[in-house]
Coordinates of C-alpha atoms in Angstrom, one line a residue:
M1052 CA -20.2 -9.3 -22.5
A1053 CA -21.2 -5.8 -23.4
L1054 CA -22.2 -3.0 -21.2
R1055 CA -26.0 -2.4 -21.0
I1056 CA -27.6 0.8 -20.0
H1057 CA -31.4 1.2 -20.0
P1058 CA -32.5 4.3 -22.0
S1059 CA -34.2 5.8 -18.9
A1060 CA -31.0 5.5 -16.8
E1061 CA -29.0 8.8 -16.3
V1062 CA -25.3 8.0 -16.4
S1063 CA -22.8 10.8 -16.4
R1064 CA -20.3 10.9 -19.3
E1065 CA -17.7 11.3 -16.6
A1066 CA -18.6 8.0 -14.9
E1067 CA -16.7 4.8 -15.6
I1068 CA -18.7 1.6 -16.0
G1069 CA -17.0 -1.8 -16.5
D1070 CA -17.7 -4.3 -19.3
G1071 CA -20.6 -6.7 -18.7
T1072 CA -22.3 -4.3 -16.2
S1073 CA -26.2 -3.7 -16.6
V1074 CA -27.7 -0.4 -15.4
W1075 CA -31.5 -0.7 -15.2
H1076 CA -34.5 1.6 -15.4
W1077 CA -34.2 5.2 -13.9
A1078 CA -30.9 4.5 -12.2
Q1079 CA -28.6 7.5 -11.7
I1080 CA -24.8 7.3 -11.8
R1081 CA -23.0 10.6 -11.2
E1082 CA -19.7 12.0 -12.4
G1083 CA -16.5 10.4 -11.2
A1084 CA -18.3 7.2 -10.0
R1085 CA -16.5 4.0 -11.0
I1086 CA -18.5 0.8 -11.4
G1087 CA -16.6 -2.4 -12.0
Q1088 CA -17.1 -5.3 -14.4
D1089 CA -20.1 -7.6 -14.5
C1090 CA -22.2 -5.6 -12.0
N1091 CA -26.0 -5.3 -11.9
I1092 CA -27.3 -1.9 -10.9
G1093 CA -31.1 -2.2 -10.2
K1094 CA -34.0 0.1 -10.9
D1095 CA -33.9 3.6 -9.4
V1096 CA -30.5 3.1 -7.7
Y1097 CA -28.6 6.3 -6.9
I1098 CA -24.8 6.3 -7.1
D1099 CA -23.3 9.6 -6.1
A1100 CA -20.2 11.3 -7.5
D1101 CA -16.9 9.6 -6.9
V1102 CA -18.4 6.4 -5.4
L1103 CA -16.3 3.3 -6.1
V1104 CA -17.9 -0.1 -6.8
G1105 CA -15.8 -3.2 -7.4
D1106 CA -16.4 -6.1 -9.8
H1107 CA -19.3 -8.6 -9.7
C1108 CA -21.5 -6.5 -7.4
K1109 CA -25.3 -6.6 -7.2
I1110 CA -27.0 -3.4 -6.2
Q1111 CA -30.8 -3.8 -5.8
N1112 CA -33.6 -1.4 -6.6
F1113 CA -33.8 2.0 -4.8
A1114 CA -30.4 1.6 -3.0
T1115 CA -28.6 4.9 -2.3
L1116 CA -24.8 5.1 -2.3
Y1117 CA -23.6 8.5 -1.4
K1118 CA -20.2 10.2 -2.1
G1119 CA -17.4 8.8 0.1
L1120 CA -18.4 5.1 -0.3
R1121 CA -16.0 2.4 -1.4
V1122 CA -17.5 -1.0 -2.3
G1123 CA -15.3 -4.0 -2.8
D1124 CA -15.8 -6.9 -5.2
R1125 CA -18.7 -9.4 -5.0
V1126 CA -20.8 -7.2 -2.7
F1127 CA -24.5 -7.6 -2.5
I1128 CA -26.5 -4.4 -1.6
G1129 CA -30.2 -5.1 -1.0
P1130 CA -33.2 -3.0 -2.1
H1131 CA -33.7 0.4 -0.3
A1132 CA -30.3 0.1 1.5
C1133 CA -29.0 3.5 2.4
F1134 CA -25.4 4.6 3.0
T1135 CA -24.8 8.0 4.7
N1136 CA -21.9 10.4 4.5
D1137 CA -22.6 13.1 7.1
P1138 CA -22.7 12.4 10.9
Y1139 CA -24.3 15.8 11.6
P1140 CA -26.7 16.5 8.7
R1141 CA -28.1 20.0 8.2
A1142 CA -29.7 21.6 5.2
V1143 CA -27.0 24.3 5.2
S1144 CA -23.6 23.4 6.7
P1145 CA -20.7 25.5 5.3
D1146 CA -18.0 23.4 7.0
W1147 CA -19.5 20.0 5.9
Q1148 CA -17.0 17.3 5.1
I1149 CA -17.6 13.8 3.7
V1150 CA -17.0 10.9 6.1
P1151 CA -16.0 7.9 4.1
T1152 CA -17.4 4.3 4.5
T1153 CA -16.0 1.0 3.2
V1154 CA -17.7 -2.2 2.3
E1155 CA -15.1 -5.0 2.0
D1156 CA -15.1 -7.8 -0.5
G1157 CA -18.0 -10.4 -0.4
A1158 CA -20.1 -8.5 2.2
S1159 CA -23.9 -8.4 2.0
I1160 CA -26.2 -5.5 3.0
G1161 CA -29.8 -6.5 3.6
A1162 CA -32.9 -4.7 2.4
N1163 CA -33.7 -1.4 4.1
A1164 CA -30.5 -1.4 6.1
T1165 CA -29.0 2.0 7.0
I1166 CA -25.2 2.3 7.2
L1167 CA -23.9 5.3 9.1
C1168 CA -20.8 6.9 7.8
G1169 CA -17.2 6.4 8.8
L1170 CA -17.6 2.7 9.2
T1171 CA -16.1 -0.5 7.7
I1172 CA -18.3 -3.5 6.9
G1173 CA -15.8 -6.3 7.0
R1174 CA -15.0 -9.0 4.4
S1175 CA -17.9 -11.5 3.9
A1176 CA -19.9 -9.8 6.7
M1177 CA -23.7 -9.9 6.6
V1178 CA -26.0 -7.0 7.6
A1179 CA -29.5 -8.2 8.2
A1180 CA -32.6 -6.5 6.6
G1181 CA -33.7 -3.4 8.4
A1182 CA -30.5 -3.1 10.6
V1183 CA -29.1 0.3 11.5
V1184 CA -25.3 0.0 11.5
T1185 CA -23.7 2.5 13.9
K1186 CA -20.3 0.7 14.4
S1187 CA -17.9 -1.1 12.1
V1188 CA -18.7 -4.8 11.4
P1189 CA -16.0 -7.4 11.8
P1190 CA -15.3 -9.8 8.9
Q1191 CA -17.9 -12.6 8.6
A1192 CA -20.0 -11.2 11.4
L1193 CA -23.8 -11.3 11.1
V1194 CA -25.3 -8.1 12.5
A1195 CA -29.0 -7.3 13.1
G1196 CA -31.2 -4.9 14.9
V1197 CA -31.4 -1.2 15.8
P1198 CA -28.6 -0.5 16.6
A1199 CA -27.1 -3.5 14.9
K1200 CA -25.2 -5.9 17.1
V1201 CA -23.2 -9.1 16.2
I1202 CA -25.7 -12.1 16.6
G1203 CA -23.6 -14.7 14.9
W1204 CA -21.0 -15.4 12.2
V1205 CA -21.4 -16.4 8.5
C1206 CA -19.4 -18.5 6.0
E1207 CA -18.0 -16.9 2.9
C1208 CA -21.1 -18.5 1.2
G1209 CA -23.3 -16.5 3.4
R1210 CA -24.8 -19.3 5.5
P1211 CA -24.5 -19.2 9.4
L1212 CA -21.6 -21.0 11.2
D1213 CA -22.3 -23.3 14.0
Q1214 CA -20.8 -22.8 17.5
D1215 CA -17.5 -24.5 16.3
M1216 CA -17.3 -22.0 13.5
R1217 CA -18.1 -24.6 10.8
C1218 CA -20.4 -24.2 7.9
S1219 CA -22.9 -27.0 7.5
H1220 CA -23.4 -26.2 3.8
D1221 CA -19.9 -26.5 2.5
G1222 CA -17.9 -27.8 5.5
K1223 CA -15.5 -24.9 5.7
S1224 CA -14.1 -24.2 9.2
F1225 CA -13.0 -20.8 10.5
P1226 CA -11.0 -21.4 13.7
D1227 CA -9.7 -17.7 13.7
L1228 CA -13.3 -16.6 14.2
R1229 CA -13.5 -18.7 17.4
T1230 CA -10.7 -16.6 18.8
N1231 CA -12.4 -13.4 17.7
K1232 CA -15.7 -14.6 19.3
L1233 CA -13.8 -15.3 22.6
K1234 CA -12.2 -11.9 22.6
R1235 CA -15.6 -10.2 22.1
R1236 CA -17.0 -12.1 25.0
S1237 CA -14.1 -11.3 27.3
T1238 CA -14.7 -7.5 27.0
R1239 CA -18.0 -7.8 28.6
P1240 CA -18.2 -6.8 32.3
N1241 CA -18.7 -9.7 34.8
R1242 CA -22.1 -9.9 36.2
T1243 CA -22.5 -11.3 39.7

């Protein structure tokens, strides 16, 4: 399938965009950005210089992806999601350095989520709409809230896992997550 770029989109000649990708109205893709194959870049999306986006990603309207971000394959980024790259933002900061962030394969970022810099969103993890992510998210974790906390676990298909770490939709089981869940519980202080 051929690359499609809407006439109103602003795509740098120095950006690389893979075959089959669609770039919609008023999106901006800056120099050095690399977008994989078969992606969908929605209306008014901003992709900063040198951002890397894998194959088969869907980036919804008004999402902002700033320099230092690496996005894996098959990642969903919801509308108005925002990725930061500066832990101490100031209008003028002569010693400013980019703090990179990684979103691993298959992860989903909900609408209006804010992802602080220097974090990793794990493989197939899910960030709920409106969450403010201040810590790295383990693979297949479901995080929600302000600040975001692990509230459950999800299958690779995105549906929640039951207490036995099984998906009722496709029947897949993730026994390794049960071990991860127990480790997370054991780090809490005892309450008496």
